[in-house]
Every structure is written in C-alpha cells, then in structure tokens.
Amino acid sequence: MCGIIGILSKGDVAPRLLLGLRRLEYRGYDSAGIATLVNGRIERRRAEGKLVNLQNELKDNPLIGEVGIGHTRWATHGAPNERNAHPHATHKVAVVHNGIIENFQQLRDELNSSGYIFESDTDTEAISALITRELENGASINVAVKTSLDRLEGAFALAVIFAGEHNLIVGARRGSPLALGYGDGEMYLGSDAHALAPLTKRICYLEEGDWTIVTSERADIYDKNGTPVQRDEMETALSGATIGKGNFEHFMQKEIFEQPAVVGDTLQSYLNAHTLEITLPSLPFDLSEVSRVNLVACGTACYAGWVAKYWLERIARIPAEIDVASEFRYRDAPLPKGGIALFVSQSGETADTLAALRHCRENDQHIVSVVNVGESSIARESDVVLPTLAGPEIGVASTKAFTTQLTSLACFVIAVGKANGTLEHVKAASLAKSLTEVPSRMAEVLNHDQDIRELAINISKSRDVLYLGRGTAYPIALEGALKLKEISYIHAEGYAAGEMKHGPIALIDDGVPVIALAPPGELFEKTLSNVQEVIARGGKVVFISDHEGVKRLEKKSWASITMPKIDDFVAPLLYSIPIQLLAYHTAVIRGTDVDQPRNLAKSVTVE
Ligand code: AGP
C-alpha cells in the first residue's frame, strides 16, 4: 500500500506535494519521490527511506514546476531503495501508483522484447513504459491511457503527468482508492481526502474503474468503458490541521492515553447514559430477524471482531463466525441470503477487508461496518456504518481504534440481543452500565504505566513471549502478541490458555515469559490452573487479574498487574491497556521506530 498525490497549480507544487505525502506516510514509508514538469521536461527527486530523506534531497536540489505528482511507498515489487522509488518515468510520462499489477511480468517481458530497458524492478514501471509506447505509436493521451489501463490486471490508483503538458494530470483507479480535489483554479488527486484536506474541502471520490483527465479548469471522468460519467462532489469533514504528539514521545503513547476519552465519546454516540438505552444508526433490515453474522477483518481489527463473536453467541444467542479477510473470500463460505456481514476496519481502506465486503455484497448480505474513517471506501460501500470516534490514529500499531471498535461492537451486540428478545431489559441495562464504567477504569489502569515500564525492561531481553487467555481474553491474548511483535520485533504468540497442554507448553522455560490474562468470571479458575501448569515447569508468568485473582497466585508469579474489578463483559476493553503499554515500553527500550515500525504501514491497501 502506498500513498499518491497530484497537484495542478498556479505556483510551484513541490512544497505542497511534500505536505500531502506527510499526511500519506501512514500508508508506507519505504521510500518517497516527486516529479514535476520543468520547462516541459519531467524532473524527479526520489529518496530511500522516510519522507524526511526526500525533504533533505529537495533542500539540496530544489524542484520547481506547477504540475507534479508524489508518492510514498510500501514496497511490493523491488527492494525499498531509490532505484525502485516512485515516480517511475520515461522521457514522456511520469507515474505514481498504489496497488499491485498482477500481470506485470508478462508486460515487462513484452516491453523488454520491444526494446524497452527497465531501470527498476517494480510493477509500476511497466505502466509508464506502456503509456510511452502508445504515445510513440501516435496515440493521443486519452487513447494511450485507456489502451494501457485495459492491459493492466490487478489493483491500481494512478496519477500520471506528461512531458510538455503543463495543464494536465491523469488519474485512474481500480481496486485502490483515489480522490479528486477541486481548488480555485487548481486541481488535486490523492489516495484519500486526508491528504488533500490542507488543499481543499471539495472532494469527489472516483469509483471502481474510473479514470479522469484533469486540467486546471475541470476534470472529465470516464468509466472503465470510456463512457463519460458524473461523480458527486462532496464537502469533506476532515480537518487540514496536522495532528501533533502533544507532550507525548510517540503518537502511539498519546493514543493509548486518549482511550478513556475516545471510548467515552464512542459510547456516548450510541448510549443514553440516563436511560441506558442503546440506539444504533438506522438499519435497512430488521435487527430482530438477524439469524447469523459473519465478522471479517484483518489484524487488530480482526481480534475486535473475535471478541464480538463471543459476545454475539453468548449474549445475543446468534451464531457468529470470525474470519481474517484474506482467507474469508477464498474459503467460499455458504452465505444464506439476508445474513449480516460485519466488517471492522480503522482505516476503512484495507484491501483484503474491502474485497471481502464486495464478495458479501455479491452474495446479498447486509453489509455493516465498524470504521474510524467515515469517508473511507469501506464506509461508503456499506449499508450501515457503526462509527468509532477514536479520532485520527497515526501510530501504525492500533490502540484507541481497537478499544473503540470493541465499544461499538458491544453496543451492537446489546442492541441485537434486545431486538431478538434474548436479552431482557434489566440485563441489557446492566451490560450498558458496565460499559459506562470503562473510561474511568481505563484511567485507573493507565496509572500502572511506570510499573509496566519496569516490567518491559525484562521483557525487552526476551527472544519469545507467550500470551494466554480464555474466552474473550483469548483474542486479547492474540492482540497482545501482535502488539509486541509488530513494534518491538520480539517473536510473540497468543494462545487459548487451555491449549497450552496440547503442545505449546513444551516451549516453557525461564527464557520465555508468559503474559496471562485472567479477568474475573467463570473462566478464571481454569485460566489459573493453566497458569499453574506453566509455573510448575519453571515458566515466568506475568499475571494480569484483579486484586482477588492476583492474591490467588500469591508470590508464585514472576510479576503481576492488578486490574480494577469490572464486569467480565467489558474486561476485553480494560485488559487491552496493559498489553498495549507493555508492547509500547518494550519497543521504546529496544529502540525501534514505535510509530512507524519496519516493513509495516498503517493502512494495507494491497491484497
Ligand atoms: C494493528 O496494530 C496493525 N497495524 C494491523 O494489524 C491493522 O489492525 C490491520 O492492518 C487492519 O487495519 P484496518 O483496521 O485499518 O483495516
């Protein structure tokens, strides 16, 4: 997944291309580059690594030009170096691309045999070469672009500039998002409205297969058949303000500490704190007739869906399945007509999740999504959106988005249980009441921050770490392992605590810390037994439970974190905090790039 931007302006565009790329860096930061027209010629500046390297390059070698494109890369084909950095260009065109061209090798072979010499290992360079060849064969720009697009298989969002054409940018999208921005005598293209927000509020989202010929006065949009189409212009609600870290060292740390507030904000958008009644956005189907739910998501969002599966089945008595999106579409699950497909996504742009959504749409499912970006592709393609009000989440490792996803899902579950009669009013009110206690309990847990930092000093020396939990604490164990590995680079695994005796307990020795999540409830005793099996074999256990629970283990655990007493229903929200803090401090101690860990990106817009 990468971020692309294009600007057609009355003044030099390089500074604003950089500004847009800074707001797109969450989509990848392996390399970055821009291209502009200087006296009709294509000029490029590119740099390996973070955007700041391109910024320094431009300080040393400034670039003028009133039409330009920019790119920040998450490498798919070709190592993350300057040679493979976008824009890719010939003497006639320059291209930036987000997506994967699946038939790129066939196109490269064809172009090679017609004499083209590739300078990079990327799939994208095949696009610039294809368009160039069409132009050299005498095709007009429109025909050259359309002919080339028709040769591509796979996903792309493109911005293209042409030598000698100072009043032209071409955009195209298939499988990856692309927004058009309208300025005052200026026009813009960007991977999302967030990138364009400092430039304009007037946005038009291109649809699947659309391509557009943009000049400073207008944008002509065509569908995949080349038929002229109109697309609605809208006013984006996104702010152009840049988000800062405040007094925090990292965005992730800030976002961990924002959770009491944003969980409260999200809860208030569904729950009347006086009547304890939950109100969902209006649904195009009868909630009382929901017979099953397929939950589909990726990564951390998938673990939120996993908790919701337990809740839907136990509280609302609804069969629920959870799938990682990249597997779901290919297992061809039977999808009875009228079922609910529920997608969870912070960015709303995750290609695997979006592809699964479209698969469910084709199978007549009701599409419900829990998203944090209201103008995202997933939100726009859903029948109903259950918003999370986490605010922009900049840290690649998802934290506040996760707990606000759990908040929205908890409200959905209570509403389903009430609608189908499995949850009588008193119990529903009691569950809702327990949700209202979460923000203040979270604030209490955040007070453990320094204790957890001390603990992280030891964890940071580990080679492997295990996370254990039962019931809804099991997906939280999975999430804890993901947090640790994705930002500290320590290998970690989450396991159902009861599963340890079926093999993983062979891993236990004093070099493998075990983080055990043991909230109160009917599974506490069994979790305690599993933990004692680990301790009996010399395992070093970090025991996370409430006061009574910690006392039960006495001094046998290597360390413990005492949590506030809370209803088992909302334990997943609360027990997320210590595992987030543990991962954060461990990563800081290990000196990794906490907010932009290696090889990752915030939004994975390729399948
Ligand atoms: C979370 O810490 C990870 N960065 C990643 O697993 C993320 O949750 C996943 O890529 C899904 O992203 P989404 O919520 O934007 O769809």
PDB file of C-alpha atoms and ligand atoms in Angstrom, residues 297-302 344-350 353 378 395-399 405 479 482-483 486 600-604, ligand 1:
ATOM      1  CA  ALA A 297     -11.399  -8.026   9.346  1.00  0.00           C
ATOM      2  CA  CYS A 298      -7.582  -8.003   9.466  1.00  0.00           C
ATOM      3  CA  GLY A 299      -5.011  -7.788  12.229  1.00  0.00           C
ATOM      4  CA  THR A 300      -6.052  -5.973  15.350  1.00  0.00           C
ATOM      5  CA  ALA A 301      -9.482  -5.225  13.899  1.00  0.00           C
ATOM      6  CA  CYS A 302      -9.960  -8.974  13.441  1.00  0.00           C
ATOM      7  CA  VAL A 344     -14.214  -3.967  11.191  1.00  0.00           C
ATOM      8  CA  SER A 345     -11.572  -1.546   9.963  1.00  0.00           C
ATOM      9  CA  GLN A 346      -9.843   1.512  11.404  1.00  0.00           C
ATOM     10  CA  SER A 347      -8.789   2.949   8.058  1.00  0.00           C
ATOM     11  CA  GLY A 348     -11.721   1.683   6.028  1.00  0.00           C
ATOM     12  CA  GLU A 349      -9.240   1.153   3.171  1.00  0.00           C
ATOM     13  CA  THR A 350      -7.782  -2.286   3.927  1.00  0.00           C
ATOM     14  CA  THR A 353     -11.375  -6.338   4.005  1.00  0.00           C
ATOM     15  CA  ILE A 378     -15.476   0.544   3.299  1.00  0.00           C
ATOM     16  CA  GLY A 395       0.597   5.230  15.187  1.00  0.00           C
ATOM     17  CA  VAL A 396       0.801   2.201  12.901  1.00  0.00           C
ATOM     18  CA  ALA A 397       0.046  -0.044  15.873  1.00  0.00           C
ATOM     19  CA  SER A 398      -3.662   0.236  16.502  1.00  0.00           C
ATOM     20  CA  THR A 399      -4.678   1.033  20.084  1.00  0.00           C
ATOM     21  CA  GLN A 405     -14.159  -0.862  17.909  1.00  0.00           C
ATOM     22  CA  GLU A 479      -3.813  -8.848  20.197  1.00  0.00           C
ATOM     23  CA  LEU A 482       0.540  -8.814  17.742  1.00  0.00           C
ATOM     24  CA  LYS A 483       1.261  -5.518  19.503  1.00  0.00           C
ATOM     25  CA  GLU A 486       4.841  -5.540  15.365  1.00  0.00           C
ATOM     26  CA  LEU A 600       4.620  -2.007   8.045  1.00  0.00           C
ATOM     27  CA  ALA A 601       2.119   0.670   7.065  1.00  0.00           C
ATOM     28  CA  LYS A 602      -0.969   1.971   8.746  1.00  0.00           C
ATOM     29  CA  SER A 603      -3.373   1.062   6.001  1.00  0.00           C
ATOM     30  CA  VAL A 604      -2.722  -2.046   3.893  1.00  0.00           C
TER      31      VAL A 604
HETATM   32  C1  AGP B   1      -2.662  -3.176  14.083  1.00  0.00           C
HETATM   33  O1  AGP B   1      -1.789  -2.832  15.174  1.00  0.00           O
HETATM   34  C2  AGP B   1      -1.950  -3.412  12.835  1.00  0.00           C
HETATM   35  N1  AGP B   1      -1.227  -2.251  12.449  1.00  0.00           N
HETATM   36  C3  AGP B   1      -2.764  -4.023  11.719  1.00  0.00           C
HETATM   37  O2  AGP B   1      -2.934  -5.367  12.065  1.00  0.00           O
HETATM   38  C4  AGP B   1      -4.176  -3.433  11.440  1.00  0.00           C
HETATM   39  O3  AGP B   1      -5.020  -3.679  12.523  1.00  0.00           O
HETATM   40  C5  AGP B   1      -4.747  -4.134  10.203  1.00  0.00           C
HETATM   41  O4  AGP B   1      -3.892  -3.855   9.102  1.00  0.00           O
HETATM   42  C6  AGP B   1      -6.171  -3.706   9.860  1.00  0.00           C
HETATM   43  O5  AGP B   1      -6.187  -2.342   9.547  1.00  0.00           O
HETATM   44  P1  AGP B   1      -7.621  -1.610   9.470  1.00  0.00           P
HETATM   45  O6  AGP B   1      -8.206  -1.665  10.845  1.00  0.00           O
HETATM   46  O7  AGP B   1      -7.312  -0.212   9.020  1.00  0.00           O
HETATM   47  O8  AGP B   1      -8.461  -2.360   8.477  1.00  0.00           O
END
